[in-house]
Amino acid sequence: MKALIVGNGGREHALAWKFQQSPQVNQVICVPGNGGTAMLPNCINIPLPVDDLEGIARAALVNGVGLVVVGPELPLALGITDYLQGQGLKVFGPSKVGAQIEASKAWAKALMAEAGVPTAAWAVFSDRVAAKAYIAQQGAPLVVKADGLAAGKGVIVCGSEAEAEQAVDSLFQQGFSTIVIEEQLAGEEVSVLAIADGKTLRMLLPAQDHKRIGEGDTGANTGGMGAYAPAPVLTPALSEQVERNILQPTLRALQQRGIDYRGVLYAGLMIAPGGKPSVLEFNCRFGDPETQVLLPLLESSLADILSACVDGRLDQLPPLQWRSGSAVCVVASAEGYPGSYSKGMAIAGIESAQAQDVLVFQAGTKLQQQQLIVTGGRVLGVTAVSSDFDSAIAKAYRGLESIQFPGIYYRRDIGYRVRHHNSEASP
Ligand code: AMP
Ligand code: GLY
């Protein structure tokens, strides 16, 4: 089978790498891919934008692709799945209507209410006056969210009423016509991804991301600066609770709306200090960098899982097999990210990092005349797998020390919460 992966991040490099280990996959095509996927054996890049649905359909048909896997949310929200299925292609990723679970916060909140899923109290507004009256009535802290895809910049956590009012003005000024204002939840965040085939779901290991640019979770929000799995905050008991009280009811509510949701159902959860999980948001795709730690731990064939999902037979799939131990990914970004940053710098040292038993998943890179150069803010992620968390983290940082490009930046505290959990757990 030939597989086509839409996207160009570390997530897509990890998907392509994992696909190559499935015996039934003989070629991977990445659209557009990056420097990392260009260097994988039996993998080619086709340079088309991820929202060029017609171009992607043509590439898949001409190449006889058996399965298309969509990485990012944008093409899913544009209806890539419906479009490609209309051309007779098999696609892993929800339909346009299902992708609203990520693309519209108001839609997702209404669905959660139908499903009886715990989430922060909220209200939806399409005018500033009503939004500001609500802010005055509720008082800070509050979280103001754009009701649309905003490339990670649509959520503003506001410590004061003045900040919340400013956030409202700013989102309406940016052209959003609807916003959600919700209660701020406290606790520890965790990403729980499940593969859903419309009726059945299979949970992946819990993972934890590090969204802020600065150490100690300070500074601006980013796409994610590092991740690890499994995240100890989600104990087996909590994990079962999340499946029963959050994921299953959400899938049933989708079914009741007539939505045959096939793809990743990703719940961004807040675990309250007392242990109660609530949904902060749903995503309709694999997480990045979470995928960079989940796939190296997955022993089962990715092609088997995703094919079974697309064919609606996840219930017949044997239990997912996982390696024991932990995986840690540290993302290296270009200086200035998530603000403006320079591009075109040469990247060196990937081979010597790989020689130290780490995986280097590339994101914002391009192979130009045999030289790897920086093209994006999150440049690459170094993932290490080991029998215990501390040695995985040490290995990831050792690997990173071999990699150089001008202005390289990475957080040095990836995984600090696990250390905290471990120290609490030990006598
Ligand atoms: P994003 O993944 O870009 O939508 O960012 C959402 C982030 O905003 C989450 O990871 C949380 O850190 C934060 N967030 C969203 N909703 C809430 C909430 N109700 N309470 C506290 N933090 C929130
Ligand atoms: N790592 C966060 C996300 O993929 O949305």
GROMACS .gro file of C-alpha atoms and ligand atoms in nm:
model
  455
    1MET     CA    1   0.000   0.000   0.000
    2LYS     CA    2   0.103   0.358  -0.060
    3ALA     CA    3   0.018   0.607   0.212
    4LEU     CA    4  -0.010   0.982   0.164
    5ILE     CA    5   0.039   1.213   0.462
    6VAL     CA    6  -0.085   1.571   0.448
    7GLY     CA    7   0.123   1.822   0.646
    8ASN     CA    8   0.480   1.935   0.709
    9GLY     CA    9   0.545   1.924   1.082
   10GLY     CA   10   0.722   1.698   1.328
   11ARG     CA   11   0.394   1.511   1.365
   12GLU     CA   12   0.395   1.424   0.995
   13HIS     CA   13   0.762   1.319   1.001
   14ALA     CA   14   0.679   1.089   1.293
   15LEU     CA   15   0.375   0.948   1.108
   16ALA     CA   16   0.585   0.882   0.795
   17TRP     CA   17   0.862   0.719   1.002
   18LYS     CA   18   0.613   0.495   1.181
   19PHE     CA   19   0.433   0.402   0.859
   20GLN     CA   20   0.758   0.278   0.715
   21GLN     CA   21   0.771   0.013   0.987
   22SER     CA   22   0.437  -0.131   0.876
   23PRO     CA   23   0.515  -0.422   0.640
   24GLN     CA   24   0.212  -0.344   0.426
   25VAL     CA   25   0.332   0.011   0.345
   26ASN     CA   26   0.581   0.022   0.058
   27GLN     CA   27   0.583   0.395  -0.008
   28VAL     CA   28   0.497   0.713   0.178
   29ILE     CA   29   0.416   1.039   0.004
   30CYS     CA   30   0.420   1.360   0.208
   31VAL     CA   31   0.235   1.669   0.094
   32PRO     CA   32   0.424   1.892   0.129
   33GLY     CA   33   0.651   1.721   0.388
   34ASN     CA   34   0.979   1.872   0.511
   35GLY     CA   35   1.353   1.810   0.507
   36GLY     CA   36   1.309   1.511   0.736
   37THR     CA   37   1.052   1.333   0.522
   38ALA     CA   38   1.262   1.411   0.211
   39MET     CA   39   1.547   1.214   0.370
   40LEU     CA   40   1.342   0.907   0.468
   41PRO     CA   41   1.391   0.603   0.244
   42ASN     CA   42   1.088   0.519   0.026
   43CYS     CA   43   0.937   0.855   0.101
   44ILE     CA   44   0.882   1.141  -0.140
   45ASN     CA   45   0.757   1.495  -0.091
   46ILE     CA   46   0.510   1.660  -0.325
   47PRO     CA   47   0.521   2.039  -0.280
   48LEU     CA   48   0.154   2.140  -0.258
   49PRO     CA   49  -0.010   2.353   0.011
   50VAL     CA   50  -0.220   2.157   0.263
   51ASP     CA   51  -0.535   2.343   0.158
   52ASP     CA   52  -0.500   2.253  -0.212
   53LEU     CA   53  -0.765   1.982  -0.194
   54GLU     CA   54  -0.782   1.930  -0.570
   55GLY     CA   55  -0.406   1.902  -0.603
   56ILE     CA   56  -0.388   1.653  -0.315
   57ALA     CA   57  -0.670   1.445  -0.466
   58ARG     CA   58  -0.487   1.437  -0.799
   59ALA     CA   59  -0.156   1.339  -0.635
   60ALA     CA   60  -0.330   1.057  -0.443
   61LEU     CA   61  -0.514   0.924  -0.750
   62VAL     CA   62  -0.216   0.942  -0.987
   63ASN     CA   63   0.001   0.756  -0.736
   64GLY     CA   64  -0.256   0.489  -0.649
   65VAL     CA   65  -0.261   0.583  -0.280
   66GLY     CA   66  -0.445   0.337  -0.053
   67LEU     CA   67  -0.474   0.559   0.254
   68VAL     CA   68  -0.455   0.935   0.307
   69VAL     CA   69  -0.375   1.056   0.660
   70VAL     CA   70  -0.444   1.422   0.733
   71GLY     CA   71  -0.211   1.583   0.990
   72PRO     CA   72  -0.326   1.942   1.046
   73GLU     CA   73  -0.670   2.079   1.135
   74LEU     CA   74  -0.696   2.332   0.851
   75PRO     CA   75  -0.760   2.088   0.564
   76LEU     CA   76  -0.994   1.885   0.787
   77ALA     CA   77  -1.195   2.198   0.867
   78LEU     CA   78  -1.204   2.275   0.494
   79GLY     CA   79  -1.357   1.934   0.424
   80ILE     CA   80  -1.059   1.746   0.275
   81THR     CA   81  -1.204   1.414   0.395
   82ASP     CA   82  -1.541   1.464   0.226
   83TYR     CA   83  -1.368   1.587  -0.090
   84LEU     CA   84  -1.121   1.298  -0.120
   85GLN     CA   85  -1.382   1.038  -0.026
   86GLY     CA   86  -1.594   1.178  -0.308
   87GLN     CA   87  -1.306   1.081  -0.539
   88GLY     CA   88  -1.306   0.725  -0.406
   89LEU     CA   89  -1.007   0.765  -0.171
   90LYS     CA   90  -0.975   0.628   0.183
   91VAL     CA   91  -0.903   0.904   0.432
   92PHE     CA   92  -0.809   0.900   0.799
   93GLY     CA   93  -0.953   1.216   0.956
   94PRO     CA   94  -1.305   1.337   1.034
   95SER     CA   95  -1.541   1.497   0.786
   96LYS     CA   96  -1.589   1.874   0.771
   97VAL     CA   97  -1.886   1.859   1.006
   98GLY     CA   98  -1.691   1.642   1.256
   99ALA     CA   99  -1.386   1.871   1.240
  100GLN     CA  100  -1.599   2.146   1.394
  101ILE     CA  101  -1.518   1.986   1.727
  102GLU     CA  102  -1.188   2.174   1.690
  103ALA     CA  103  -1.277   2.445   1.437
  104SER     CA  104  -1.569   2.591   1.635
  105LYS     CA  105  -1.538   2.628   2.012
  106ALA     CA  106  -1.911   2.715   2.039
  107TRP     CA  107  -2.005   2.399   1.846
  108ALA     CA  108  -1.775   2.188   2.065
  109LYS     CA  109  -1.920   2.338   2.384
  110ALA     CA  110  -2.277   2.265   2.271
  111LEU     CA  111  -2.176   1.908   2.189
  112MET     CA  112  -2.015   1.868   2.533
  113ALA     CA  113  -2.337   1.991   2.695
  114GLU     CA  114  -2.537   1.734   2.496
  115ALA     CA  115  -2.292   1.463   2.594
  116GLY     CA  116  -2.290   1.565   2.961
  117VAL     CA  117  -1.911   1.597   2.949
  118PRO     CA  118  -1.746   1.804   3.226
  119THR     CA  119  -1.608   2.132   3.093
  120ALA     CA  120  -1.567   2.492   3.214
  121ALA     CA  121  -1.889   2.698   3.244
  122TRP     CA  122  -1.921   2.915   2.936
  123ALA     CA  123  -2.125   3.156   2.726
  124VAL     CA  124  -2.115   3.243   2.354
  125PHE     CA  125  -2.123   3.604   2.225
  126SER     CA  126  -2.147   3.774   1.893
  127ASP     CA  127  -2.141   4.131   2.024
  128ARG     CA  128  -1.902   4.319   2.248
  129VAL     CA  129  -2.158   4.484   2.475
  130ALA     CA  130  -2.311   4.156   2.586
  131ALA     CA  131  -1.965   3.999   2.619
  132LYS     CA  132  -1.846   4.283   2.844
  133ALA     CA  133  -2.163   4.269   3.055
  134TYR     CA  134  -2.093   3.899   3.111
  135ILE     CA  135  -1.733   3.974   3.211
  136ALA     CA  136  -1.854   4.231   3.467
  137GLN     CA  137  -2.108   3.985   3.601
  138GLN     CA  138  -1.869   3.686   3.626
  139GLY     CA  139  -1.552   3.867   3.732
  140ALA     CA  140  -1.196   3.753   3.653
  141PRO     CA  141  -1.020   3.519   3.597
  142LEU     CA  142  -1.178   3.424   3.264
  143VAL     CA  143  -1.066   3.266   2.937
  144VAL     CA  144  -1.166   3.436   2.611
  145LYS     CA  145  -1.164   3.217   2.299
  146ALA     CA  146  -1.213   3.285   1.930
  147ASP     CA  147  -1.475   3.064   1.771
  148GLY     CA  148  -1.260   2.958   1.479
  149LEU     CA  149  -0.918   2.825   1.386
  150ALA     CA  150  -0.663   3.078   1.502
  151ALA     CA  151  -0.331   2.893   1.474
  152GLY     CA  152  -0.297   2.867   1.852
  153LYS     CA  153  -0.352   3.241   1.907
  154GLY     CA  154  -0.728   3.230   1.969
  155VAL     CA  155  -0.723   3.153   2.342
  156ILE     CA  156  -0.649   3.431   2.590
  157VAL     CA  157  -0.629   3.353   2.961
  158CYS     CA  158  -0.723   3.674   3.145
  159GLY     CA  159  -0.633   3.746   3.506
  160SER     CA  160  -0.838   4.067   3.525
  161GLU     CA  161  -1.165   4.203   3.389
  162ALA     CA  162  -0.974   4.471   3.197
  163GLU     CA  163  -0.765   4.204   3.023
  164ALA     CA  164  -1.079   4.008   2.936
  165GLU     CA  165  -1.239   4.320   2.785
  166GLN     CA  166  -0.924   4.384   2.584
  167ALA     CA  167  -0.925   4.024   2.463
  168VAL     CA  168  -1.287   4.061   2.348
  169ASP     CA  169  -1.202   4.381   2.155
  170SER     CA  170  -0.895   4.226   2.004
  171LEU     CA  171  -1.073   3.910   1.878
  172PHE     CA  172  -1.363   4.107   1.726
  173GLN     CA  173  -1.109   4.347   1.568
  174GLN     CA  174  -0.929   4.049   1.416
  175GLY     CA  175  -1.254   3.964   1.241
  176PHE     CA  176  -1.392   3.680   1.454
  177SER     CA  177  -1.770   3.714   1.463
  178THR     CA  178  -1.828   3.478   1.757
  179ILE     CA  179  -1.636   3.427   2.081
  180VAL     CA  180  -1.665   3.199   2.381
  181ILE     CA  181  -1.596   3.324   2.734
  182GLU     CA  182  -1.540   3.060   2.997
  183GLU     CA  183  -1.442   3.003   3.354
  184GLN     CA  184  -1.071   2.949   3.417
  185LEU     CA  185  -0.993   2.600   3.541
  186ALA     CA  186  -0.696   2.518   3.762
  187GLY     CA  187  -0.491   2.201   3.766
  188GLU     CA  188  -0.259   2.003   3.544
  189GLU     CA  189  -0.312   1.965   3.169
  190VAL     CA  190  -0.290   1.635   2.985
  191SER     CA  191  -0.353   1.533   2.624
  192VAL     CA  192  -0.557   1.219   2.571
  193LEU     CA  193  -0.578   1.103   2.212
  194ALA     CA  194  -0.810   0.830   2.094
  195ILE     CA  195  -0.860   0.673   1.753
  196ALA     CA  196  -1.233   0.667   1.678
  197ASP     CA  197  -1.412   0.487   1.395
  198GLY     CA  198  -1.753   0.641   1.450
  199LYS     CA  199  -1.867   0.378   1.702
  200THR     CA  200  -1.560   0.237   1.878
  201LEU     CA  201  -1.256   0.411   2.017
  202ARG     CA  202  -0.907   0.312   2.123
  203MET     CA  203  -0.717   0.536   2.361
  204LEU     CA  204  -0.350   0.609   2.313
  205LEU     CA  205  -0.119   0.664   2.609
  206PRO     CA  206  -0.172   0.994   2.793
  207ALA     CA  207   0.083   1.259   2.696
  208GLN     CA  208   0.178   1.597   2.827
  209ASP     CA  209   0.275   1.896   2.618
  210HIS     CA  210   0.460   2.216   2.719
  211LYS     CA  211   0.278   2.499   2.543
  212ARG     CA  212   0.465   2.805   2.664
  213ILE     CA  213   0.790   2.924   2.513
  214GLY     CA  214   0.965   2.985   2.846
  215GLU     CA  215   1.089   2.756   3.120
  216GLY     CA  216   0.848   2.704   3.410
  217ASP     CA  217   0.560   2.750   3.161
  218THR     CA  218   0.609   3.123   3.118
  219GLY     CA  219   0.584   3.354   2.818
  220ALA     CA  220   0.382   3.322   2.499
  221ASN     CA  221   0.183   3.019   2.388
  222THR     CA  222   0.342   2.809   2.114
  223GLY     CA  223   0.245   2.502   1.914
  224GLY     CA  224   0.423   2.299   2.183
  225MET     CA  225   0.786   2.296   2.298
  226GLY     CA  226   0.816   1.941   2.424
  227ALA     CA  227   0.616   1.640   2.531
  228TYR     CA  228   0.638   1.312   2.710
  229ALA     CA  229   0.437   0.996   2.749
  230PRO     CA  230   0.298   0.826   2.943
  231ALA     CA  231   0.197   1.121   3.165
  232PRO     CA  232   0.175   0.997   3.525
  233VAL     CA  233  -0.097   1.251   3.614
  234LEU     CA  234  -0.343   1.028   3.426
  235THR     CA  235  -0.343   0.722   3.648
  236PRO     CA  236  -0.507   0.405   3.510
  237ALA     CA  237  -0.817   0.481   3.721
  238LEU     CA  238  -0.840   0.834   3.582
  239SER     CA  239  -0.779   0.708   3.233
  240GLU     CA  240  -1.073   0.473   3.262
  241GLN     CA  241  -1.285   0.762   3.392
  242VAL     CA  242  -1.183   0.977   3.094
  243GLU     CA  243  -1.282   0.701   2.854
  244ARG     CA  244  -1.617   0.638   3.025
  245ASN     CA  245  -1.721   0.993   3.115
  246ILE     CA  246  -1.562   1.199   2.840
  247LEU     CA  247  -1.457   1.015   2.524
  248GLN     CA  248  -1.739   0.759   2.496
  249PRO     CA  249  -2.019   1.011   2.564
  250THR     CA  250  -1.864   1.254   2.313
  251LEU     CA  251  -1.850   0.987   2.043
  252ARG     CA  252  -2.212   0.892   2.121
  253ALA     CA  253  -2.322   1.257   2.100
  254LEU     CA  254  -2.149   1.282   1.760
  255GLN     CA  255  -2.330   0.964   1.650
  256GLN     CA  256  -2.661   1.107   1.769
  257ARG     CA  257  -2.600   1.407   1.547
  258GLY     CA  258  -2.550   1.166   1.258
  259ILE     CA  259  -2.173   1.226   1.244
  260ASP     CA  260  -1.963   0.922   1.159
  261TYR     CA  261  -1.645   1.051   1.327
  262ARG     CA  262  -1.342   0.860   1.197
  263GLY     CA  263  -1.004   0.992   1.300
  264VAL     CA  264  -0.830   1.119   1.611
  265LEU     CA  265  -1.046   1.248   1.893
  266TYR     CA  266  -0.798   1.445   2.102
  267ALA     CA  267  -0.917   1.574   2.439
  268GLY     CA  268  -0.712   1.852   2.598
  269LEU     CA  269  -0.796   1.796   2.965
  270MET     CA  270  -0.744   1.983   3.288
  271ILE     CA  271  -0.705   1.754   3.588
  272ALA     CA  272  -0.822   1.951   3.892
  273PRO     CA  273  -0.612   1.927   4.211
  274GLY     CA  274  -0.873   1.684   4.351
  275GLY     CA  275  -0.836   1.463   4.042
  276LYS     CA  276  -1.146   1.554   3.843
  277PRO     CA  277  -1.086   1.578   3.466
  278SER     CA  278  -1.258   1.848   3.256
  279VAL     CA  279  -1.229   1.918   2.885
  280LEU     CA  280  -1.047   2.239   2.790
  281GLU     CA  281  -1.082   2.171   2.421
  282PHE     CA  282  -1.110   1.898   2.163
  283ASN     CA  283  -0.887   1.862   1.859
  284CYS     CA  284  -0.975   1.661   1.549
  285ARG     CA  285  -0.619   1.541   1.468
  286PHE     CA  286  -0.297   1.405   1.611
  287GLY     CA  287  -0.122   1.641   1.854
  288ASP     CA  288   0.218   1.789   1.780
  289PRO     CA  289   0.457   1.725   1.958
  290GLU     CA  290   0.250   1.454   2.135
  291THR     CA  291   0.267   1.229   1.826
  292GLN     CA  292   0.646   1.247   1.841
  293VAL     CA  293   0.641   1.063   2.175
  294LEU     CA  294   0.337   0.840   2.120
  295LEU     CA  295   0.445   0.672   1.797
  296PRO     CA  296   0.792   0.567   1.918
  297LEU     CA  297   0.620   0.389   2.209
  298LEU     CA  298   0.359   0.221   1.989
  299GLU     CA  299   0.453  -0.133   1.894
  300SER     CA  300   0.143  -0.215   1.688
  301SER     CA  301   0.138  -0.134   1.317
  302LEU     CA  302   0.011   0.218   1.252
  303ALA     CA  303  -0.117   0.118   0.909
  304ASP     CA  304  -0.325  -0.161   1.066
  305ILE     CA  305  -0.478   0.074   1.322
  306LEU     CA  306  -0.559   0.356   1.082
  307SER     CA  307  -0.691   0.119   0.812
  308ALA     CA  308  -0.916  -0.056   1.065
  309CYS     CA  309  -1.040   0.286   1.176
  310VAL     CA  310  -1.119   0.404   0.823
  311ASP     CA  311  -1.298   0.076   0.751
  312GLY     CA  312  -1.502   0.099   1.073
  313ARG     CA  313  -1.363  -0.219   1.227
  314LEU     CA  314  -1.169  -0.095   1.527
  315ASP     CA  315  -1.375  -0.335   1.742
  316GLN     CA  316  -1.198  -0.625   1.568
  317LEU     CA  317  -0.847  -0.489   1.621
  318PRO     CA  318  -0.635  -0.661   1.889
  319PRO     CA  319  -0.541  -0.439   2.186
  320LEU     CA  320  -0.279  -0.177   2.103
  321GLN     CA  321   0.071  -0.285   2.206
  322TRP     CA  322   0.300  -0.035   2.376
  323ARG     CA  323   0.667  -0.049   2.470
  324SER     CA  324   0.725  -0.019   2.840
  325GLY     CA  325   0.922   0.286   2.950
  326SER     CA  326   0.893   0.653   2.864
  327ALA     CA  327   0.944   0.879   2.566
  328VAL     CA  328   1.048   1.242   2.587
  329CYS     CA  329   1.058   1.495   2.304
  330VAL     CA  330   1.233   1.832   2.327
  331VAL     CA  331   1.153   2.079   2.049
  332ALA     CA  332   1.422   2.315   1.918
  333SER     CA  333   1.290   2.639   1.772
  334ALA     CA  334   1.432   2.934   1.582
  335GLU     CA  335   1.523   3.242   1.785
  336GLY     CA  336   1.222   3.475   1.811
  337TYR     CA  337   0.955   3.202   1.777
  338PRO     CA  338   0.656   3.225   1.837
  339GLY     CA  339   0.706   3.584   1.717
  340SER     CA  340   0.897   3.658   1.398
  341TYR     CA  341   1.216   3.461   1.343
  342SER     CA  342   1.478   3.430   1.071
  343LYS     CA  343   1.496   3.146   0.821
  344GLY     CA  344   1.752   2.992   0.591
  345MET     CA  345   2.017   2.905   0.854
  346ALA     CA  346   2.204   2.578   0.796
  347ILE     CA  347   2.135   2.292   1.039
  348ALA     CA  348   2.419   2.060   1.140
  349GLY     CA  349   2.469   1.759   1.363
  350ILE     CA  350   2.154   1.554   1.304
  351GLU     CA  351   2.352   1.239   1.218
  352SER     CA  352   2.566   1.266   1.529
  353ALA     CA  353   2.252   1.311   1.739
  354GLN     CA  354   2.097   1.002   1.578
  355ALA     CA  355   2.412   0.806   1.654
  356GLN     CA  356   2.330   0.860   2.021
  357ASP     CA  357   2.009   0.660   2.003
  358VAL     CA  358   1.760   0.943   1.961
  359LEU     CA  359   1.502   1.009   1.693
  360VAL     CA  360   1.514   1.349   1.524
  361PHE     CA  361   1.175   1.446   1.384
  362GLN     CA  362   1.204   1.751   1.165
  363ALA     CA  363   0.942   2.024   1.136
  364GLY     CA  364   1.047   2.365   0.998
  365THR     CA  365   1.322   2.239   0.769
  366LYS     CA  366   1.390   2.201   0.400
  367LEU     CA  367   1.655   2.015   0.207
  368GLN     CA  368   1.813   2.264  -0.032
  369GLN     CA  369   2.097   2.141  -0.254
  370GLN     CA  370   2.179   1.867  -0.003
  371GLN     CA  371   2.189   2.119   0.284
  372LEU     CA  372   1.926   2.115   0.553
  373ILE     CA  373   1.802   2.467   0.633
  374VAL     CA  374   1.556   2.629   0.875
  375THR     CA  375   1.219   2.723   0.726
  376GLY     CA  376   0.986   2.737   1.026
  377GLY     CA  377   0.958   2.837   1.392
  378ARG     CA  378   0.956   2.490   1.542
  379VAL     CA  379   1.256   2.345   1.363
  380LEU     CA  380   1.283   1.990   1.495
  381GLY     CA  381   1.213   1.767   1.791
  382VAL     CA  382   1.453   1.521   1.951
  383THR     CA  383   1.280   1.217   2.098
  384ALA     CA  384   1.442   0.963   2.327
  385VAL     CA  385   1.287   0.642   2.455
  386SER     CA  386   1.419   0.468   2.762
  387SER     CA  387   1.314   0.230   3.035
  388ASP     CA  388   1.266   0.516   3.277
  389PHE     CA  389   1.172   0.877   3.245
  390ASP     CA  390   1.494   1.029   3.385
  391SER     CA  391   1.719   0.846   3.143
  392ALA     CA  392   1.489   0.930   2.849
  393ILE     CA  393   1.512   1.297   2.932
  394ALA     CA  394   1.890   1.286   2.979
  395LYS     CA  395   1.926   1.107   2.645
  396ALA     CA  396   1.706   1.360   2.461
  397TYR     CA  397   1.912   1.653   2.592
  398ARG     CA  398   2.240   1.476   2.510
  399GLY     CA  399   2.114   1.426   2.156
  400LEU     CA  400   2.018   1.791   2.128
  401GLU     CA  401   2.367   1.905   2.226
  402SER     CA  402   2.494   1.763   1.896
  403ILE     CA  403   2.258   1.973   1.686
  404GLN     CA  404   2.344   2.325   1.584
  405PHE     CA  405   2.192   2.612   1.390
  406PRO     CA  406   2.230   2.985   1.457
  407GLY     CA  407   1.981   3.098   1.723
  408ILE     CA  408   1.877   2.748   1.834
  409TYR     CA  409   1.649   2.764   2.137
  410TYR     CA  410   1.495   2.493   2.350
  411ARG     CA  411   1.348   2.469   2.698
  412ARG     CA  412   1.573   2.294   2.947
  413ASP     CA  413   1.291   2.191   3.180
  414ILE     CA  414   1.086   1.952   2.966
  415GLY     CA  415   0.929   1.696   3.196
  416TYR     CA  416   0.959   1.893   3.519
  417ARG     CA  417   0.609   1.782   3.621
  418VAL     CA  418   0.702   1.416   3.598
  419ARG     CA  419   0.997   1.471   3.826
  420HIS     CA  420   0.752   1.636   4.064
  421HIS     CA  421   0.512   1.338   4.044
  422ASN     CA  422   0.798   1.094   4.092
  423SER     CA  423   0.928   1.276   4.398
  424GLU     CA  424   0.576   1.279   4.547
  425ALA     CA  425   0.538   0.910   4.475
  426SER     CA  426   0.867   0.804   4.633
  427PRO     CA  427   0.868   0.758   5.012
  428AMP     P1  428  -0.485   2.610   2.242
  428AMP     O1  429  -0.439   2.467   2.248
  428AMP     O2  430  -0.400   2.695   2.161
  428AMP     O3  431  -0.633   2.626   2.213
  428AMP     O4  432  -0.462   2.668   2.386
  428AMP     C1  433  -0.546   2.638   2.483
  428AMP     C2  434  -0.472   2.655   2.611
  428AMP     O5  435  -0.533   2.760   2.683
  428AMP     C3  436  -0.486   2.532   2.695
  428AMP     O6  437  -0.381   2.442   2.672
  428AMP     C4  438  -0.482   2.591   2.835
  428AMP     O7  439  -0.350   2.611   2.876
  428AMP     C5  440  -0.548   2.724   2.818
  428AMP     N1  441  -0.691   2.716   2.850
  428AMP     C6  442  -0.794   2.700   2.766
  428AMP     N2  443  -0.912   2.696   2.828
  428AMP     C7  444  -0.886   2.711   2.959
  428AMP     C8  445  -0.966   2.716   3.079
  428AMP     N3  446  -1.100   2.710   3.075
  428AMP     N4  447  -0.902   2.731   3.196
  428AMP     C9  448  -0.768   2.741   3.201
  428AMP     N5  449  -0.687   2.738   3.095
  428AMP    C10  450  -0.744   2.724   2.973
  429GLY     N1  451   0.034   2.003   2.119
  429GLY     C1  452  -0.088   2.070   2.108
  429GLY     C2  453  -0.162   2.047   1.985
  429GLY     O1  454  -0.125   1.966   1.903
  429GLY     O2  455  -0.264   2.112   1.968
   0.00000   0.00000   0.00000
